[in-house]
PDB file of C-alpha atoms in Angstrom:
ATOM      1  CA  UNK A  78      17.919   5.737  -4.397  1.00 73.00           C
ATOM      2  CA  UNK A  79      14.361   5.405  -6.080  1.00 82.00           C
ATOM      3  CA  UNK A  80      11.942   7.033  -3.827  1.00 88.00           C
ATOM      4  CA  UNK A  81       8.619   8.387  -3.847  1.00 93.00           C
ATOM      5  CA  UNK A  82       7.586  11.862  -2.402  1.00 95.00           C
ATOM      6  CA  UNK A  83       4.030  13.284  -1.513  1.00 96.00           C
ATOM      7  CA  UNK A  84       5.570  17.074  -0.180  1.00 96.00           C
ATOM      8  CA  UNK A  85       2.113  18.257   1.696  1.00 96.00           C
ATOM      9  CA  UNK A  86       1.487  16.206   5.202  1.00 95.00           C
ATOM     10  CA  UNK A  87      -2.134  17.785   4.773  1.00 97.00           C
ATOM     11  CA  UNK A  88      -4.209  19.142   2.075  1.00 98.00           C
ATOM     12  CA  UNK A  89      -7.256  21.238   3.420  1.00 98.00           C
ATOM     13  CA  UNK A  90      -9.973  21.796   0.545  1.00 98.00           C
ATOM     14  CA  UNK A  91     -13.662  23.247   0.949  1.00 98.00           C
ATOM     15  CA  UNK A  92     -16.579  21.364  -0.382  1.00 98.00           C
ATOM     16  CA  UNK A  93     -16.977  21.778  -3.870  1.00 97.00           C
ATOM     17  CA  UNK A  94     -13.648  23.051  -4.623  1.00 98.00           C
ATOM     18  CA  UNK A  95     -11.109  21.399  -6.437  1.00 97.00           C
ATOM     19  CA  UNK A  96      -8.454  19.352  -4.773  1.00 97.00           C
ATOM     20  CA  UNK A  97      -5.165  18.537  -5.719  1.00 97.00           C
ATOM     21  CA  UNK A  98      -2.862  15.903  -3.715  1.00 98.00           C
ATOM     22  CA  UNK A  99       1.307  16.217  -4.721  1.00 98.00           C
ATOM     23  CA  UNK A 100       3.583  13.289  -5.942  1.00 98.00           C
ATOM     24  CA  UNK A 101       7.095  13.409  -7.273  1.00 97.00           C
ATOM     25  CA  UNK A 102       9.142  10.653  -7.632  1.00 94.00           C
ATOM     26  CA  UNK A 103      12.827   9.528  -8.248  1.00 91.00           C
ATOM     27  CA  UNK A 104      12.684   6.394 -10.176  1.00 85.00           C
ATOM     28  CA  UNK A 105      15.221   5.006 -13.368  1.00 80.00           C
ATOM     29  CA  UNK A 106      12.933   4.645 -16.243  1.00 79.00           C
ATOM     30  CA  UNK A 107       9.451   4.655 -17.038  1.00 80.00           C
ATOM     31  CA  UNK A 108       7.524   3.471 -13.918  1.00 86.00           C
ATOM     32  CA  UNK A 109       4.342   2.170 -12.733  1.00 91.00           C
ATOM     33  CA  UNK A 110       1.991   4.799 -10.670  1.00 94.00           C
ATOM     34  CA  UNK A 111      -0.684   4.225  -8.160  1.00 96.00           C
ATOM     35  CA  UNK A 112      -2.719   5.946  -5.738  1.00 97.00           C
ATOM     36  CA  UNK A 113      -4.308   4.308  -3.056  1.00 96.00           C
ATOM     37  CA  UNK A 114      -6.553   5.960  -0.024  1.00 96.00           C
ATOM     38  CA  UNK A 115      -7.276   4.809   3.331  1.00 94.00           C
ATOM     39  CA  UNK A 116     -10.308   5.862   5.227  1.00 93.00           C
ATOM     40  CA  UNK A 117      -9.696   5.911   9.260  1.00 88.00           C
ATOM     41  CA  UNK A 118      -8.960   2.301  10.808  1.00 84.00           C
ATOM     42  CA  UNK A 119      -9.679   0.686   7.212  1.00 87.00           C
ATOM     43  CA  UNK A 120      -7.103  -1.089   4.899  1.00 88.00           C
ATOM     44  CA  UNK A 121      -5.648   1.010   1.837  1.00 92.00           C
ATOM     45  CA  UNK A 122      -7.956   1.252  -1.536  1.00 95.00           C
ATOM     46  CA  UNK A 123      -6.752   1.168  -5.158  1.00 94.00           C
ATOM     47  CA  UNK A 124      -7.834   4.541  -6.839  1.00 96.00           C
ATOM     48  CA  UNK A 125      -5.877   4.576  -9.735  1.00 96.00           C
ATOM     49  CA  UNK A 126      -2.610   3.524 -12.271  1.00 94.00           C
ATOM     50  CA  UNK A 127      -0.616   4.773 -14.652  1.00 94.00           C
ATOM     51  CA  UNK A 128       0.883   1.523 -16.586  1.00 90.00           C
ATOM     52  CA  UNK A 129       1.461   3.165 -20.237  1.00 86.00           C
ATOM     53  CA  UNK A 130      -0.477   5.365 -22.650  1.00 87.00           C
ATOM     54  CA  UNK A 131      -2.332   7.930 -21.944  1.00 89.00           C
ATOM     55  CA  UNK A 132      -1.088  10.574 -19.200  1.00 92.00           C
ATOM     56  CA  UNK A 133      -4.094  11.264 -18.089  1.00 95.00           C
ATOM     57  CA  UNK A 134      -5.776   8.671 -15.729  1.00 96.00           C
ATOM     58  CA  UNK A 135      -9.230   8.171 -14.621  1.00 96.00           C
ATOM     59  CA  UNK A 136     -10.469   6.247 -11.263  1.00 94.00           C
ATOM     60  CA  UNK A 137     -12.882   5.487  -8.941  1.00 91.00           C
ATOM     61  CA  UNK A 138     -14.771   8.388  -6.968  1.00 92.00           C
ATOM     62  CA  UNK A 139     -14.412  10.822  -9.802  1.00 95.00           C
ATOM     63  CA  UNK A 140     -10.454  11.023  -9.187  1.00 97.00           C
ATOM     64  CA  UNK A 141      -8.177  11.095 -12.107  1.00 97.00           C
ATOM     65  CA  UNK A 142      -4.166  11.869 -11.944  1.00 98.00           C
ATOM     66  CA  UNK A 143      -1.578  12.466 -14.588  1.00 94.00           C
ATOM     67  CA  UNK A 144       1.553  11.757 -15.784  1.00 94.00           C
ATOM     68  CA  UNK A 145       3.986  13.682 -15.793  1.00 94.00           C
ATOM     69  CA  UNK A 146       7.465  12.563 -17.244  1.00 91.00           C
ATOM     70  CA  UNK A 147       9.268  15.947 -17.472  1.00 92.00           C
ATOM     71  CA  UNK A 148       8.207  17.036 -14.078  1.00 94.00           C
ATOM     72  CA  UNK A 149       8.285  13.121 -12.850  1.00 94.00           C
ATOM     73  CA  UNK A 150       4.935  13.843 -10.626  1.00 96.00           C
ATOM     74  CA  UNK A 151       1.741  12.134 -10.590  1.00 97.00           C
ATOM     75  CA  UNK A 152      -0.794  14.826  -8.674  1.00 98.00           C
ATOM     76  CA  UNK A 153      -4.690  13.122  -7.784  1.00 98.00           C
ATOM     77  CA  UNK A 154      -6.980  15.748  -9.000  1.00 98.00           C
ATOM     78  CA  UNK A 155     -10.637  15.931  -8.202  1.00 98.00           C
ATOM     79  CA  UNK A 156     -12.760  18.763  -9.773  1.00 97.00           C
ATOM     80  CA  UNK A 157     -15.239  19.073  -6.909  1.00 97.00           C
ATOM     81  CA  UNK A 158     -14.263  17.545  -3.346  1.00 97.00           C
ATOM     82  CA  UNK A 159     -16.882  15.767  -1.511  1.00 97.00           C
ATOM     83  CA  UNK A 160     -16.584  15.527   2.823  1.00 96.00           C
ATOM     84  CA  UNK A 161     -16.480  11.824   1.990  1.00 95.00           C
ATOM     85  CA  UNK A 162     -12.921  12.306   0.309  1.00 96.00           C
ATOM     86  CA  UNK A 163     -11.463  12.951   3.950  1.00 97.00           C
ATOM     87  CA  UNK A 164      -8.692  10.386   4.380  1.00 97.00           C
ATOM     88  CA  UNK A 165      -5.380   9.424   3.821  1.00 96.00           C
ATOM     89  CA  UNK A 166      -3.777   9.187   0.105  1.00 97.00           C
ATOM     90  CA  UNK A 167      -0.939   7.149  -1.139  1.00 96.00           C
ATOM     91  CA  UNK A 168       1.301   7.422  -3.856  1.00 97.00           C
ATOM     92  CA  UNK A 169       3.510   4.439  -5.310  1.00 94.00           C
ATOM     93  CA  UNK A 170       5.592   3.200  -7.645  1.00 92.00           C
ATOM     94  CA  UNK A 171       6.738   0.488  -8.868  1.00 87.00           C
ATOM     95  CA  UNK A 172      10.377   0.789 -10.751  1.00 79.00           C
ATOM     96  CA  UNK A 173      10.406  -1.018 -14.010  1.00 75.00           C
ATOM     97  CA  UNK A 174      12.172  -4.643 -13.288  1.00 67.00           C
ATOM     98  CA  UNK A 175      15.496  -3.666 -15.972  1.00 61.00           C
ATOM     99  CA  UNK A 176      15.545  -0.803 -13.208  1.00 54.00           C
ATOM    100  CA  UNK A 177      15.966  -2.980 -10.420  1.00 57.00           C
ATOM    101  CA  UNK A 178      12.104  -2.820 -10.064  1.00 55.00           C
ATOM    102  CA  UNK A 179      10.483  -6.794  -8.510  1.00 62.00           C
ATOM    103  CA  UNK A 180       7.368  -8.152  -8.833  1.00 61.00           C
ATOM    104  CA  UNK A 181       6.983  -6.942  -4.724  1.00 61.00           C
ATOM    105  CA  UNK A 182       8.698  -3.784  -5.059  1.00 72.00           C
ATOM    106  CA  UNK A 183       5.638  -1.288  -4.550  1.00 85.00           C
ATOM    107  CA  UNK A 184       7.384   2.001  -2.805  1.00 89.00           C
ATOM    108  CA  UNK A 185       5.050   3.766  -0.723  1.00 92.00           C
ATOM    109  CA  UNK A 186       5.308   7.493  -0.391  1.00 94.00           C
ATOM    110  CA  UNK A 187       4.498   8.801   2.972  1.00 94.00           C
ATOM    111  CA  UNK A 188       0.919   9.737   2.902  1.00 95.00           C
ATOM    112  CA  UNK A 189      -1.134  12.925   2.565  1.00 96.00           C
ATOM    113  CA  UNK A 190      -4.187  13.520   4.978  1.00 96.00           C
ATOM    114  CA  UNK A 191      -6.917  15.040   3.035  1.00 97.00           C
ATOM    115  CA  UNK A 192      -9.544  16.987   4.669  1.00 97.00           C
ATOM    116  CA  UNK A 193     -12.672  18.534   3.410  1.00 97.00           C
ATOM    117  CA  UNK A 194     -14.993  21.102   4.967  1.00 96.00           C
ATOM    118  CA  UNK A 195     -17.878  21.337   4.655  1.00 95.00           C
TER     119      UNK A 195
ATOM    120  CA  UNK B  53     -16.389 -13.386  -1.145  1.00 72.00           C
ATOM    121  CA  UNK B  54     -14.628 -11.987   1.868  1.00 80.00           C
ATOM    122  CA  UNK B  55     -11.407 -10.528  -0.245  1.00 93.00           C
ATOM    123  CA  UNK B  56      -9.012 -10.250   2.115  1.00 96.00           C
ATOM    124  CA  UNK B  57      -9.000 -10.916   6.515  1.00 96.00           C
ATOM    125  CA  UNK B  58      -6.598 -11.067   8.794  1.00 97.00           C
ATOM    126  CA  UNK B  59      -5.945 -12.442  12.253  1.00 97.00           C
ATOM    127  CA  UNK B  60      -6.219 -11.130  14.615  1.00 96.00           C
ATOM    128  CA  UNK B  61      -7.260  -7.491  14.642  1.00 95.00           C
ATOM    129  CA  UNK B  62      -5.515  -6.067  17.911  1.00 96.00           C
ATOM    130  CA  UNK B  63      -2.797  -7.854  20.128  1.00 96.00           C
ATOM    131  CA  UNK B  64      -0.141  -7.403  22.677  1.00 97.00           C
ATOM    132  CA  UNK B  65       2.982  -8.986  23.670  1.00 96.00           C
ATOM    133  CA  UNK B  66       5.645  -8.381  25.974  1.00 97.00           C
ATOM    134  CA  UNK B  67       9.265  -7.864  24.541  1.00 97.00           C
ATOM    135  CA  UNK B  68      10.564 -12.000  23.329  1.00 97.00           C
ATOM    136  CA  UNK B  69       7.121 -13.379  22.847  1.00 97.00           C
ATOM    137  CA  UNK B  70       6.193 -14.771  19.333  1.00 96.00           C
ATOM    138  CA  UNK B  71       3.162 -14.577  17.524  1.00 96.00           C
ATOM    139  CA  UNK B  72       1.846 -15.573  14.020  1.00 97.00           C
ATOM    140  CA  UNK B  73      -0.464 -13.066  12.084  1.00 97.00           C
ATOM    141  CA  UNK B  74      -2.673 -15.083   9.244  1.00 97.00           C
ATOM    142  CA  UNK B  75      -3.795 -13.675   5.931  1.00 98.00           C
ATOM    143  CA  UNK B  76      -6.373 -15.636   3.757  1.00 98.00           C
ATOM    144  CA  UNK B  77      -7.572 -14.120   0.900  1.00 97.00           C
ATOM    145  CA  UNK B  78     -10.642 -16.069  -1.087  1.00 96.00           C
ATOM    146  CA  UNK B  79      -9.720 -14.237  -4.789  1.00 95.00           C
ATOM    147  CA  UNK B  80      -7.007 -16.929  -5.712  1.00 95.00           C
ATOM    148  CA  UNK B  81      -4.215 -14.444  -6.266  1.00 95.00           C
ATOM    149  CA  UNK B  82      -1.023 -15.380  -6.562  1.00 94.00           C
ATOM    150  CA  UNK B  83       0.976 -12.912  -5.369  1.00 93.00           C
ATOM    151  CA  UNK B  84       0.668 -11.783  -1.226  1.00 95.00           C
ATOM    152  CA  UNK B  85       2.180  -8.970   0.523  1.00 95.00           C
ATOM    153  CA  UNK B  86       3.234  -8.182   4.252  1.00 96.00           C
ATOM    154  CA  UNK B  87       3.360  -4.474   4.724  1.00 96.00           C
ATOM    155  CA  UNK B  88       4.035  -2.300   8.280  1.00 96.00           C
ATOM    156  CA  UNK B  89       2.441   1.084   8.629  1.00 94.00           C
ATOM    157  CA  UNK B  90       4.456   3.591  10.798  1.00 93.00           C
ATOM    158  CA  UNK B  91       3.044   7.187  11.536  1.00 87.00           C
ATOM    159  CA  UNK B  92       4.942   9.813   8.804  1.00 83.00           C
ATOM    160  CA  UNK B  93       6.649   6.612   7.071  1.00 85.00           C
ATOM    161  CA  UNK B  94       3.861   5.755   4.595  1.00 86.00           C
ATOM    162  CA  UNK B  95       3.981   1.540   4.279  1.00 91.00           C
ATOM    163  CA  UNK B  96       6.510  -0.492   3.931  1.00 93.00           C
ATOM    164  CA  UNK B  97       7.487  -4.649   2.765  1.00 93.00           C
ATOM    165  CA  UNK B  98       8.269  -7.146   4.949  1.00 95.00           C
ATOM    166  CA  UNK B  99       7.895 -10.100   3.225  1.00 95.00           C
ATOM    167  CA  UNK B 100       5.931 -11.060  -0.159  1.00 93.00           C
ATOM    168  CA  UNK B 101       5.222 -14.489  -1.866  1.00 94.00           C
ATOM    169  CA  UNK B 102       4.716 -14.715  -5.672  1.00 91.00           C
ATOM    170  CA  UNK B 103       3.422 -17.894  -5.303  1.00 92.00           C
ATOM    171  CA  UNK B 104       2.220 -21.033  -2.768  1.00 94.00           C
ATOM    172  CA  UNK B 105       5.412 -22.251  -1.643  1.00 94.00           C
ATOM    173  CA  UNK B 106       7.760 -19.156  -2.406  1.00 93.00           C
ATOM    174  CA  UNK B 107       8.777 -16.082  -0.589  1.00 94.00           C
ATOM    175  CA  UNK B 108      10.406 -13.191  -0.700  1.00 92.00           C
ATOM    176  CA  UNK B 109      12.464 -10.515   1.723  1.00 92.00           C
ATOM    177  CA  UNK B 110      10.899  -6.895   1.439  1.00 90.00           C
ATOM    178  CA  UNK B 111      12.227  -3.808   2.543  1.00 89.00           C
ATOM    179  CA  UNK B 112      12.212  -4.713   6.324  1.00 94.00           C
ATOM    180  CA  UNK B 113      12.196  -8.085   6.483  1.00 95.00           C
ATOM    181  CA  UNK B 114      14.350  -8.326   9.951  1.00 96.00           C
ATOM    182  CA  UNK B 115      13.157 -10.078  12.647  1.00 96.00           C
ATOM    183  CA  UNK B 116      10.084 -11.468  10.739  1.00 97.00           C
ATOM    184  CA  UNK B 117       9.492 -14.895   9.260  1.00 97.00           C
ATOM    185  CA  UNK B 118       6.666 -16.135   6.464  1.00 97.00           C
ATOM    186  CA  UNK B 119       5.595 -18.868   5.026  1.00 97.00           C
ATOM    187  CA  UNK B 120       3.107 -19.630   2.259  1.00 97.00           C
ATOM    188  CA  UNK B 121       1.795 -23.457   2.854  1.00 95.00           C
ATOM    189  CA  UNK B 122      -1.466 -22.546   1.049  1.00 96.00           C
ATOM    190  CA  UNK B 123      -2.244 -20.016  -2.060  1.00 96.00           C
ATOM    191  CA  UNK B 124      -4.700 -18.974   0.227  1.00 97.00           C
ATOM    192  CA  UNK B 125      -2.927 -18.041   3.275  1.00 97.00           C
ATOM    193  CA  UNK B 126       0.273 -16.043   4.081  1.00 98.00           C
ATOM    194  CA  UNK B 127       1.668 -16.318   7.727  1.00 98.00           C
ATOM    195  CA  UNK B 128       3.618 -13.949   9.285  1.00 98.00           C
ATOM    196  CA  UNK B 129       5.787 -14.755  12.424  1.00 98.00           C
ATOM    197  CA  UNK B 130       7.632 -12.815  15.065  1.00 96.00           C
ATOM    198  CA  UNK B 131       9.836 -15.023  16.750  1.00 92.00           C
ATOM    199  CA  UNK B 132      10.909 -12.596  19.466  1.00 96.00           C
ATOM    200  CA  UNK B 133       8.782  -9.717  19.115  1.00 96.00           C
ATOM    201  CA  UNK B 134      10.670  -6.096  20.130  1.00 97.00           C
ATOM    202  CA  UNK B 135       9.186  -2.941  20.801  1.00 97.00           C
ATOM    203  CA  UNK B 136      10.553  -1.613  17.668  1.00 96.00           C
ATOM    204  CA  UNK B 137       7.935  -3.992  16.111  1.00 97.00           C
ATOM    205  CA  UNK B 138       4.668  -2.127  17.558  1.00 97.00           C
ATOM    206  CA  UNK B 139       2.670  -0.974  14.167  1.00 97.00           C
ATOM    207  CA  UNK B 140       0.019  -1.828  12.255  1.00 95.00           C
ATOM    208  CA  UNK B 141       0.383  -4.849   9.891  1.00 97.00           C
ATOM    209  CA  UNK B 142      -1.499  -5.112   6.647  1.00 96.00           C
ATOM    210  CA  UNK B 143      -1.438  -7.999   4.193  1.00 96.00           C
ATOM    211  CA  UNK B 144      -2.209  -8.103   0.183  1.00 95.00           C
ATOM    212  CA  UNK B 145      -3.126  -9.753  -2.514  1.00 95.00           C
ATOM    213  CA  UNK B 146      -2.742  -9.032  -6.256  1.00 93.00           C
ATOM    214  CA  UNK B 147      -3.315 -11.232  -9.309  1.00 91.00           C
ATOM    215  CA  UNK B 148      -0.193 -12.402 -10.987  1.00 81.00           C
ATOM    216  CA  UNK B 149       2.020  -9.705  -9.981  1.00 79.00           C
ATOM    217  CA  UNK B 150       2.196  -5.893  -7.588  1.00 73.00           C
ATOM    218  CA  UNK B 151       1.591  -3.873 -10.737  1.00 80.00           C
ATOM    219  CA  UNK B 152      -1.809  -5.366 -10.605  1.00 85.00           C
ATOM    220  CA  UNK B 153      -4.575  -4.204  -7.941  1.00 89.00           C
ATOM    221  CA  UNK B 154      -3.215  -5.186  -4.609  1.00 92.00           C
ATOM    222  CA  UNK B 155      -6.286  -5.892  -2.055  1.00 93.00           C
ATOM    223  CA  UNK B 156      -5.726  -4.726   1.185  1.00 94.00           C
ATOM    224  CA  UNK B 157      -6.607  -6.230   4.744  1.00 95.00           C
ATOM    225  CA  UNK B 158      -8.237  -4.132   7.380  1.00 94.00           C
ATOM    226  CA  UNK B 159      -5.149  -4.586   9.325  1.00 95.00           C
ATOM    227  CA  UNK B 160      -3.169  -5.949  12.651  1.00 96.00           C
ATOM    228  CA  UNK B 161      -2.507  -3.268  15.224  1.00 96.00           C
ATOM    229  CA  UNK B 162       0.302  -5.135  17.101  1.00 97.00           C
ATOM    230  CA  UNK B 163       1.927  -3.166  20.440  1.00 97.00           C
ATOM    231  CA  UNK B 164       4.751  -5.010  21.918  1.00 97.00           C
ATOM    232  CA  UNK B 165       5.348  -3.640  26.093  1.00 96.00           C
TER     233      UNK B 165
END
């Protein structure tokens, strides 16, 4: 079954460390990757995707994540972590369509709360 | 340019009531989405539309009906809401298909007694 896996329930990170939030997934082919965060009582927020090229993706807020194929994981890195990162992160991917991948197949992992002291 | 509401934001029903939950998005996507959140399950697809007029079963599309009348607007109905139905409800939008951007909705938190 193609599935999507974020291993850590909660990541805690200092201020001005780096952070690093986990994804694996199990999906036939070369897929799509997103991450997505969700600040408290707020609808989800594109960060970033992986479509093709480069491994190495840059977003918004100074977030970035790469590819992986051997390892099939797409970690969110951040060189310095802000108390403003605190929320939720998502993982997803979308299985390419000769993979049984549709146009509304976006599989969700289950989340990873993020929390930054100061 | 609102991006993406929904209606309402909080609501509660007793077990066999029905409800409709609208989504209007003002970006003229195509595609529209009808996810649940559950605590420790990440989100999930009820129901999506590619298109005004067409629709799609999801993941968990049981016990849930859409329609897409409008590009604008994407319905969803519980015809007999059940308890196992309490969660928060988010709709979506993305341009021509989910590998784009999909624009999220601040969200439905729906409790059914």
């Amino acid at each position: 079954a193609q599935s999507v896996a974020q291993p850590e329930d909660q990541v805690n990170v200092a201020e001005g460390n780096p952070l690093t939030v986990k994804c694996t997934y199990s999906v036939s082919g070369n897929p799509y990757l997103f991450w997505y965060v969700q600040y408290p009582n707020r609808g989800l927020q594109f960060l970033l995707k992986y479509i093709t090229g480069d491994n190495l993706v840059k977003g918004s807020y100074g977030f970035e994540a790469e590819f992986n194929k051997s390892q099939t994981s797409f970690h969110l890195k951040k060189p310095s972590a802000l108390v403003s990162d605190s929320a939720l992160y998502f993982c997803a991917v979308r299985p390419p369509t000769i993979y049984g991948g549709s146009q509304g197949n976006l599989i969700f992992g289950k989340g990873t709360k993020l929390s930054v002291k100061p | 340019n609102a991006g993406v509401t929904q209606t309402p934001k909080f609501r509660v029903l007793k077990t066999g009531q029905s409800m409709t939950l609208l989504c209007a998005q003002d970006m003229n996507h195509e595609y529209m989405y009808w996810y649940r959140q559950d605590p420790g399950m990440g989100l999930r697809l009820i129901h999506y539309s590619v298109g005004e007029g067409t629709t799609a079963k999801g993941e968990v599309p049981d016990g849930y009906n859409v329609s897409r009348l409008k590009k604008q607007n994407f319905l969803l109905g519980l015809e007999s809401a059940a308890p196992s139905q309490t969660s928060v409800y988010f709709c979506a939008s993305s341009w021509l298909s989910s590998v784009d951007t999909q624009y999220f909705g601040p969200g439905t938190r729906l409790t059914v007694l």
